[in-house]
Amino acid sequence: MSDAITHTGDHTHGHGHDDHHGPHIKKGILPWIGRWVFTTNHKDIGTLYLWLSFLMFFVGGAMALLIRAELFKPGLQIMNPDFFNQMTTLHGLIMVFGVIMPASVGLANWLVPMMIGAPDMALPRLNNWSFWLLPFAFTILMSTLFMKGSAPNFGWTFYAPLSTSYGPPSTDFFIFSVHLMGISSIMGALNIIVTILNMRAPGMTMMKMPIFVWTWLITAFLLLAVMPVLAGAVTMVLTDRHFGTSFFNAAGGGDPLLFQHVFWFFGHPEVYILIMPAFGIISEIIPTFSRKALFGRSFMIYAIAAIAILSLIVWAHHMFTTGITLSAELFFMYATMLIAVPTGVKVFNWVSTMFQGAMTFETPMLFAVAFVILFTIGGFSGLMLSIVPADFQYQDTYFVVAHFHYVLVPGSLFALMAAVYFWLPKWTGHMYNEALGKWHFWLSVISMNVTFFPMHFLGLAGMPRRVPDYALQFADFNAIASVGAFVFGVAQLLFLANIILTIRGGKKATTKVWEGSQGLEWTVPSPAPYHTFATPPVVK
């Protein structure tokens, strides 16, 4: 938040009837379970989202390590091609819908009410329901591994006719689980929009809102725009499979390319749904550790809004090799290149904020700086992919895999890790172990580059993606990538250890936590009380 904002008002934080850890509940396992199942408190629900995301992170990560173990050397090592395809499908679905999205929504639950001076989310019971749909959705998705014909094996994009004519019987359970995830996302997005528009503290105008709140407001509108499209796509797949329709079946007058248009109309904005809350996180962290206000704050907000609007008109850049018309290729190429402009504005703003700032490099700032550098590399390879004739070469190779992992791992994932380190002292009342945090950072950032950078060269040399076996000339870079992946996986155990140690104890955190921190959430005690603002603060 800008340095000009000060906070006054009665900070009655509700100590009278609730302690820091929530309502006093009877001792015993059943009351404890009841409290977490029926809770409508935004902090509890945020915590549930974050722990679910962390659990799924290790599940999806284990699948990634199975993939990399198979690819360590040429030839089939540990699994058959069908199981390899199941792993790529589930890894993609779990990382997108089970890790990054729930973690972002968990952060929104925790932070948005605190940042805007609201007592809670606007629709607390809806909030509870939107979370509890997810464990069931992922249980259904994972259970497909044990069904006849095993799990879906057609990639997380479930292209027709692979999913309509050739998918295993468990595809129907996959469709149901995607519906549940979509309903959860829509309810979460509605709740965030209503909370931000209706529950800001007196004096908190729209342009005074923290950037994180802005990114989530824009993300939530994007979710409302595209999640119903995904629901439509999976429903059309379901009716093609069982009800005699031919949306995607050429023999019945349909068109498999229609599936790609519908899917990517959801899929491309989804990429920005995954990354925009990360922009908000980085825009809170960099000014704090640079001890300067964010450079060009209003331009940052306009840039994020511009990205959201442009994301709705670039979907067919995933389809350059499918035989779309030349005019369509030109339109989608230029529209995709245009997204580089507002993205460049944001990178410029972050670098300018750091320029001549009194910077210190605690763990959140290390992750934020790595985000800016590595996300920019991912953006550059995206620009390469946007050029139609070049894309003919890159399409469906490991170059594409390298590109989107550079956007999503150092982009979304590193930003989420930065957020946890940044706000964990506020959530728990304890400082995390800085040495352990730095070990986690350096191991993660080095192994991530060792894993994904060689994939650029593999792709340029022609290695196709989603293959369990490959020619001998690709062996060396694949071996390097696999070693990097296992180091990255082990590094995340340090992250888990640090979080558990912080929750259990550690140096007491102050109210402000970080010297340069601005914003309402740094005016409440650490740990943040169960009910934050009994009386709304007045923002001057």
mmCIF file of C-alpha atoms in Angstrom, residues 104-368:
data_model
loop_
_atom_site.group_PDB
_atom_site.id
_atom_site.type_symbol
_atom_site.label_atom_id
_atom_site.label_comp_id
_atom_site.label_asym_id
_atom_site.label_seq_id
_atom_site.Cartn_x
_atom_site.Cartn_y
_atom_site.Cartn_z
ATOM 1 C CA SER A 104 -3.934 -18.573 -4.282
ATOM 2 C CA VAL A 105 -7.503 -18.787 -2.955
ATOM 3 C CA GLY A 106 -6.146 -19.663 0.500
ATOM 4 C CA LEU A 107 -3.989 -16.537 0.464
ATOM 5 C CA ALA A 108 -6.980 -14.476 -0.693
ATOM 6 C CA ASN A 109 -9.044 -15.859 2.204
ATOM 7 C CA TRP A 110 -6.378 -15.045 4.747
ATOM 8 C CA LEU A 111 -5.277 -11.674 3.432
ATOM 9 C CA VAL A 112 -8.043 -9.877 1.523
ATOM 10 C CA PRO A 113 -10.258 -9.195 4.601
ATOM 11 C CA MET A 114 -7.198 -8.130 6.640
ATOM 12 C CA MET A 115 -5.890 -5.897 3.844
ATOM 13 C CA ILE A 116 -9.193 -4.054 3.286
ATOM 14 C CA GLY A 117 -10.156 -3.828 6.978
ATOM 15 C CA ALA A 118 -13.121 -6.247 6.721
ATOM 16 C CA PRO A 119 -14.210 -8.457 9.656
ATOM 17 C CA ASP A 120 -14.497 -11.558 7.418
ATOM 18 C CA MET A 121 -15.421 -12.658 3.908
ATOM 19 C CA ALA A 122 -18.824 -11.474 2.705
ATOM 20 C CA LEU A 123 -20.320 -14.984 2.289
ATOM 21 C CA PRO A 124 -18.808 -17.159 5.026
ATOM 22 C CA ARG A 125 -20.987 -20.278 4.583
ATOM 23 C CA LEU A 126 -20.428 -20.259 0.821
ATOM 24 C CA ASN A 127 -16.734 -19.947 1.685
ATOM 25 C CA ASN A 128 -16.853 -23.133 3.770
ATOM 26 C CA TRP A 129 -18.647 -25.019 1.014
ATOM 27 C CA SER A 130 -16.294 -23.822 -1.726
ATOM 28 C CA PHE A 131 -13.387 -25.341 0.194
ATOM 29 C CA TRP A 132 -14.999 -28.648 1.169
ATOM 30 C CA LEU A 133 -15.860 -29.486 -2.448
ATOM 31 C CA LEU A 134 -12.149 -29.754 -3.227
ATOM 32 C CA PRO A 135 -11.015 -32.711 -1.076
ATOM 33 C CA PHE A 136 -13.856 -34.753 -2.616
ATOM 34 C CA ALA A 137 -12.953 -33.596 -6.142
ATOM 35 C CA PHE A 138 -9.319 -34.694 -5.722
ATOM 36 C CA THR A 139 -10.266 -37.953 -4.034
ATOM 37 C CA ILE A 140 -12.463 -38.777 -7.059
ATOM 38 C CA LEU A 141 -9.674 -37.765 -9.469
ATOM 39 C CA MET A 142 -7.029 -39.865 -7.675
ATOM 40 C CA SER A 143 -9.401 -42.845 -7.328
ATOM 41 C CA THR A 144 -9.388 -43.224 -11.138
ATOM 42 C CA LEU A 145 -5.950 -44.855 -10.750
ATOM 43 C CA PHE A 146 -7.674 -47.867 -9.156
ATOM 44 C CA MET A 147 -10.538 -48.198 -11.645
ATOM 45 C CA LYS A 148 -10.914 -50.562 -14.590
ATOM 46 C CA GLY A 149 -8.774 -49.219 -17.419
ATOM 47 C CA SER A 150 -6.959 -47.045 -14.853
ATOM 48 C CA ALA A 151 -6.674 -43.229 -14.873
ATOM 49 C CA PRO A 152 -7.220 -40.810 -17.806
ATOM 50 C CA ASN A 153 -4.236 -41.025 -20.153
ATOM 51 C CA PHE A 154 -4.864 -38.219 -22.653
ATOM 52 C CA GLY A 155 -2.987 -35.290 -21.081
ATOM 53 C CA TRP A 156 -4.412 -32.558 -18.824
ATOM 54 C CA THR A 157 -5.862 -30.831 -21.905
ATOM 55 C CA PHE A 158 -8.029 -33.945 -22.637
ATOM 56 C CA TYR A 159 -8.217 -33.289 -26.391
ATOM 57 C CA ALA A 160 -11.021 -34.905 -28.372
ATOM 58 C CA PRO A 161 -11.133 -37.564 -29.786
ATOM 59 C CA LEU A 162 -8.638 -38.936 -27.219
ATOM 60 C CA SER A 163 -11.049 -38.176 -24.376
ATOM 61 C CA THR A 164 -14.329 -38.797 -26.250
ATOM 62 C CA SER A 165 -13.676 -41.949 -28.300
ATOM 63 C CA TYR A 166 -10.563 -43.468 -26.727
ATOM 64 C CA GLY A 167 -10.566 -42.403 -23.061
ATOM 65 C CA PRO A 168 -10.798 -45.123 -20.361
ATOM 66 C CA PRO A 169 -14.113 -45.600 -18.468
ATOM 67 C CA SER A 170 -12.692 -43.534 -15.557
ATOM 68 C CA THR A 171 -12.873 -40.440 -17.820
ATOM 69 C CA ASP A 172 -16.438 -39.870 -16.512
ATOM 70 C CA PHE A 173 -15.109 -39.586 -12.943
ATOM 71 C CA PHE A 174 -12.455 -37.163 -14.161
ATOM 72 C CA ILE A 175 -15.246 -35.054 -15.746
ATOM 73 C CA PHE A 176 -17.211 -35.055 -12.474
ATOM 74 C CA SER A 177 -14.146 -34.011 -10.458
ATOM 75 C CA VAL A 178 -13.433 -31.132 -12.897
ATOM 76 C CA HIS A 179 -17.045 -29.966 -12.449
ATOM 77 C CA LEU A 180 -16.589 -29.912 -8.657
ATOM 78 C CA MET A 181 -13.337 -27.941 -8.957
ATOM 79 C CA GLY A 182 -15.059 -25.466 -11.271
ATOM 80 C CA ILE A 183 -18.019 -24.955 -8.917
ATOM 81 C CA SER A 184 -15.561 -24.370 -6.056
ATOM 82 C CA SER A 185 -13.631 -21.783 -8.111
ATOM 83 C CA ILE A 186 -16.788 -19.934 -9.168
ATOM 84 C CA MET A 187 -18.054 -19.726 -5.562
ATOM 85 C CA GLY A 188 -14.651 -18.586 -4.314
ATOM 86 C CA ALA A 189 -14.431 -15.915 -7.020
ATOM 87 C CA LEU A 190 -17.943 -14.599 -6.276
ATOM 88 C CA ASN A 191 -17.110 -14.378 -2.587
ATOM 89 C CA ILE A 192 -13.884 -12.454 -3.229
ATOM 90 C CA ILE A 193 -15.606 -9.968 -5.578
ATOM 91 C CA VAL A 194 -18.472 -9.281 -3.146
ATOM 92 C CA THR A 195 -16.040 -8.907 -0.229
ATOM 93 C CA ILE A 196 -13.768 -6.450 -2.047
ATOM 94 C CA LEU A 197 -16.587 -4.340 -3.499
ATOM 95 C CA ASN A 198 -18.770 -4.186 -0.371
ATOM 96 C CA MET A 199 -16.644 -4.584 2.747
ATOM 97 C CA ARG A 200 -13.731 -2.144 2.488
ATOM 98 C CA ALA A 201 -12.943 -0.078 5.585
ATOM 99 C CA PRO A 202 -14.014 3.602 5.655
ATOM 100 C CA GLY A 203 -11.594 5.629 3.528
ATOM 101 C CA MET A 204 -10.302 2.600 1.589
ATOM 102 C CA THR A 205 -11.049 3.749 -1.948
ATOM 103 C CA MET A 206 -10.490 1.393 -4.886
ATOM 104 C CA MET A 207 -7.181 3.039 -5.826
ATOM 105 C CA LYS A 208 -5.933 2.765 -2.220
ATOM 106 C CA MET A 209 -6.416 -1.004 -2.172
ATOM 107 C CA PRO A 210 -3.183 -3.051 -1.970
ATOM 108 C CA ILE A 211 -2.027 -4.500 -5.308
ATOM 109 C CA PHE A 212 -2.646 -8.034 -4.026
ATOM 110 C CA VAL A 213 -6.326 -7.173 -3.542
ATOM 111 C CA TRP A 214 -6.446 -5.644 -7.029
ATOM 112 C CA THR A 215 -4.904 -8.714 -8.665
ATOM 113 C CA TRP A 216 -7.433 -10.940 -6.928
ATOM 114 C CA LEU A 217 -10.376 -8.743 -7.909
ATOM 115 C CA ILE A 218 -9.336 -8.955 -11.574
ATOM 116 C CA THR A 219 -8.541 -12.692 -11.284
ATOM 117 C CA ALA A 220 -11.958 -13.371 -9.760
ATOM 118 C CA PHE A 221 -13.749 -11.716 -12.712
ATOM 119 C CA LEU A 222 -11.578 -13.781 -15.075
ATOM 120 C CA LEU A 223 -12.565 -16.969 -13.195
ATOM 121 C CA LEU A 224 -16.260 -16.086 -13.563
ATOM 122 C CA ALA A 225 -15.713 -15.534 -17.286
ATOM 123 C CA VAL A 226 -13.955 -18.814 -18.108
ATOM 124 C CA MET A 227 -14.816 -21.532 -15.560
ATOM 125 C CA PRO A 228 -18.318 -21.999 -17.091
ATOM 126 C CA VAL A 229 -16.584 -22.518 -20.469
ATOM 127 C CA LEU A 230 -14.551 -25.381 -18.974
ATOM 128 C CA ALA A 231 -17.764 -26.805 -17.519
ATOM 129 C CA GLY A 232 -19.308 -26.638 -21.000
ATOM 130 C CA ALA A 233 -16.293 -28.377 -22.567
ATOM 131 C CA VAL A 234 -16.317 -31.320 -20.115
ATOM 132 C CA THR A 235 -20.115 -31.626 -20.437
ATOM 133 C CA MET A 236 -19.825 -31.808 -24.231
ATOM 134 C CA VAL A 237 -17.179 -34.531 -23.815
ATOM 135 C CA LEU A 238 -19.561 -36.405 -21.495
ATOM 136 C CA THR A 239 -22.501 -36.216 -23.926
ATOM 137 C CA ASP A 240 -20.263 -37.238 -26.844
ATOM 138 C CA ARG A 241 -19.200 -40.279 -24.814
ATOM 139 C CA HIS A 242 -22.636 -41.431 -23.641
ATOM 140 C CA PHE A 243 -25.568 -39.540 -25.148
ATOM 141 C CA GLY A 244 -25.024 -39.817 -28.887
ATOM 142 C CA THR A 245 -24.056 -36.182 -29.528
ATOM 143 C CA SER A 246 -21.306 -35.357 -32.021
ATOM 144 C CA PHE A 247 -19.856 -32.045 -30.884
ATOM 145 C CA PHE A 248 -16.311 -33.245 -31.525
ATOM 146 C CA ASN A 249 -16.910 -36.308 -33.712
ATOM 147 C CA ALA A 250 -16.340 -35.618 -37.421
ATOM 148 C CA ALA A 251 -18.293 -38.761 -38.385
ATOM 149 C CA GLY A 252 -21.420 -37.229 -36.850
ATOM 150 C CA GLY A 253 -20.906 -33.762 -38.319
ATOM 151 C CA GLY A 254 -18.861 -32.396 -35.417
ATOM 152 C CA ASP A 255 -15.322 -31.037 -35.354
ATOM 153 C CA PRO A 256 -12.459 -32.092 -33.040
ATOM 154 C CA LEU A 257 -10.973 -28.621 -33.568
ATOM 155 C CA LEU A 258 -14.055 -27.146 -31.891
ATOM 156 C CA PHE A 259 -12.853 -28.832 -28.709
ATOM 157 C CA GLN A 260 -9.508 -27.038 -28.919
ATOM 158 C CA HIS A 261 -11.217 -23.665 -29.440
ATOM 159 C CA VAL A 262 -13.538 -24.178 -26.462
ATOM 160 C CA PHE A 263 -10.807 -25.631 -24.238
ATOM 161 C CA TRP A 264 -8.222 -22.928 -24.938
ATOM 162 C CA PHE A 265 -10.791 -20.158 -24.550
ATOM 163 C CA PHE A 266 -10.781 -21.369 -20.947
ATOM 164 C CA GLY A 267 -7.169 -22.569 -20.905
ATOM 165 C CA HIS A 268 -5.362 -19.407 -21.829
ATOM 166 C CA PRO A 269 -7.077 -17.069 -19.339
ATOM 167 C CA GLU A 270 -6.511 -19.905 -16.804
ATOM 168 C CA VAL A 271 -2.756 -19.371 -17.220
ATOM 169 C CA TYR A 272 -3.252 -15.745 -16.156
ATOM 170 C CA ILE A 273 -5.545 -16.814 -13.309
ATOM 171 C CA LEU A 274 -2.574 -18.833 -12.031
ATOM 172 C CA ILE A 275 -0.062 -15.996 -12.395
ATOM 173 C CA MET A 276 -1.960 -12.790 -11.517
ATOM 174 C CA PRO A 277 -2.232 -13.370 -7.741
ATOM 175 C CA ALA A 278 1.537 -13.990 -7.944
ATOM 176 C CA PHE A 279 1.978 -10.506 -9.454
ATOM 177 C CA GLY A 280 0.086 -9.151 -6.439
ATOM 178 C CA ILE A 281 2.284 -11.052 -3.965
ATOM 179 C CA ILE A 282 5.511 -9.826 -5.612
ATOM 180 C CA SER A 283 4.142 -6.257 -5.671
ATOM 181 C CA GLU A 284 3.676 -6.436 -1.873
ATOM 182 C CA ILE A 285 7.078 -8.021 -1.128
ATOM 183 C CA ILE A 286 9.467 -5.989 -3.324
ATOM 184 C CA PRO A 287 8.425 -2.551 -1.919
ATOM 185 C CA THR A 288 8.667 -3.929 1.648
ATOM 186 C CA PHE A 289 12.282 -5.112 1.320
ATOM 187 C CA SER A 290 13.293 -2.185 -0.910
ATOM 188 C CA ARG A 291 11.778 0.180 1.710
ATOM 189 C CA LYS A 292 10.186 2.214 -1.074
ATOM 190 C CA ALA A 293 6.673 2.664 -2.381
ATOM 191 C CA LEU A 294 5.872 0.574 -5.470
ATOM 192 C CA PHE A 295 7.003 2.483 -8.575
ATOM 193 C CA GLY A 296 4.144 3.417 -10.929
ATOM 194 C CA ARG A 297 1.416 1.898 -8.756
ATOM 195 C CA SER A 298 -1.589 2.948 -10.845
ATOM 196 C CA PHE A 299 0.131 1.806 -14.058
ATOM 197 C CA MET A 300 0.634 -1.576 -12.401
ATOM 198 C CA ILE A 301 -3.133 -1.853 -11.836
ATOM 199 C CA TYR A 302 -3.916 -0.810 -15.422
ATOM 200 C CA ALA A 303 -1.316 -3.273 -16.767
ATOM 201 C CA ILE A 304 -2.856 -6.162 -14.827
ATOM 202 C CA ALA A 305 -6.338 -5.241 -16.099
ATOM 203 C CA ALA A 306 -4.962 -5.020 -19.667
ATOM 204 C CA ILE A 307 -3.419 -8.508 -19.374
ATOM 205 C CA ALA A 308 -6.753 -9.910 -18.166
ATOM 206 C CA ILE A 309 -8.637 -8.410 -21.128
ATOM 207 C CA LEU A 310 -6.013 -9.487 -23.684
ATOM 208 C CA SER A 311 -5.933 -13.023 -22.229
ATOM 209 C CA LEU A 312 -9.476 -13.532 -23.553
ATOM 210 C CA ILE A 313 -8.472 -12.952 -27.201
ATOM 211 C CA VAL A 314 -5.271 -14.980 -27.652
ATOM 212 C CA TRP A 315 -6.440 -18.590 -27.188
ATOM 213 C CA ALA A 316 -5.679 -19.864 -30.702
ATOM 214 C CA HIS A 317 -1.917 -19.340 -30.335
ATOM 215 C CA HIS A 318 -2.082 -22.907 -28.959
ATOM 216 C CA MET A 319 -3.464 -23.974 -32.351
ATOM 217 C CA PHE A 320 -1.125 -22.512 -34.977
ATOM 218 C CA THR A 321 -0.341 -25.944 -36.454
ATOM 219 C CA THR A 322 -3.961 -27.151 -36.644
ATOM 220 C CA GLY A 323 -4.717 -25.547 -40.006
ATOM 221 C CA ILE A 324 -6.506 -22.354 -38.893
ATOM 222 C CA THR A 325 -6.636 -19.627 -41.562
ATOM 223 C CA LEU A 326 -3.716 -17.295 -42.232
ATOM 224 C CA SER A 327 -5.743 -14.263 -41.097
ATOM 225 C CA ALA A 328 -6.499 -15.999 -37.783
ATOM 226 C CA GLU A 329 -2.827 -16.886 -37.354
ATOM 227 C CA LEU A 330 -1.836 -13.249 -37.909
ATOM 228 C CA PHE A 331 -4.474 -11.915 -35.514
ATOM 229 C CA PHE A 332 -3.573 -14.335 -32.704
ATOM 230 C CA MET A 333 0.158 -13.795 -33.250
ATOM 231 C CA TYR A 334 -0.104 -9.998 -32.898
ATOM 232 C CA ALA A 335 -2.576 -10.201 -29.995
ATOM 233 C CA THR A 336 -0.207 -12.564 -28.164
ATOM 234 C CA MET A 337 2.784 -10.298 -28.760
ATOM 235 C CA LEU A 338 0.738 -7.389 -27.413
ATOM 236 C CA ILE A 339 0.550 -9.046 -23.966
ATOM 237 C CA ALA A 340 4.313 -8.491 -23.703
ATOM 238 C CA VAL A 341 3.666 -4.725 -23.347
ATOM 239 C CA PRO A 342 1.716 -4.661 -20.036
ATOM 240 C CA THR A 343 3.896 -7.536 -18.766
ATOM 241 C CA GLY A 344 6.979 -5.482 -19.562
ATOM 242 C CA VAL A 345 5.438 -2.522 -17.695
ATOM 243 C CA LYS A 346 5.154 -4.662 -14.570
ATOM 244 C CA VAL A 347 8.709 -6.005 -14.777
ATOM 245 C CA PHE A 348 9.949 -2.424 -15.293
ATOM 246 C CA ASN A 349 7.968 -1.277 -12.238
ATOM 247 C CA TRP A 350 9.418 -4.031 -10.020
ATOM 248 C CA VAL A 351 12.994 -3.302 -11.146
ATOM 249 C CA SER A 352 12.441 0.455 -10.692
ATOM 250 C CA THR A 353 11.092 -0.154 -7.184
ATOM 251 C CA MET A 354 14.304 -2.011 -6.278
ATOM 252 C CA PHE A 355 16.513 0.628 -7.963
ATOM 253 C CA GLN A 356 18.278 2.708 -5.262
ATOM 254 C CA GLY A 357 16.099 1.134 -2.562
ATOM 255 C CA ALA A 358 17.551 0.167 0.829
ATOM 256 C CA MET A 359 17.290 -3.505 -0.105
ATOM 257 C CA THR A 360 17.745 -6.449 2.232
ATOM 258 C CA PHE A 361 17.531 -10.074 1.136
ATOM 259 C CA GLU A 362 15.415 -12.058 3.546
ATOM 260 C CA THR A 363 13.919 -15.271 2.134
ATOM 261 C CA PRO A 364 10.678 -13.675 0.763
ATOM 262 C CA MET A 365 12.752 -11.091 -1.137
ATOM 263 C CA LEU A 366 15.090 -13.772 -2.541
ATOM 264 C CA PHE A 367 12.103 -15.640 -3.958
ATOM 265 C CA ALA A 368 10.662 -12.356 -5.298
#
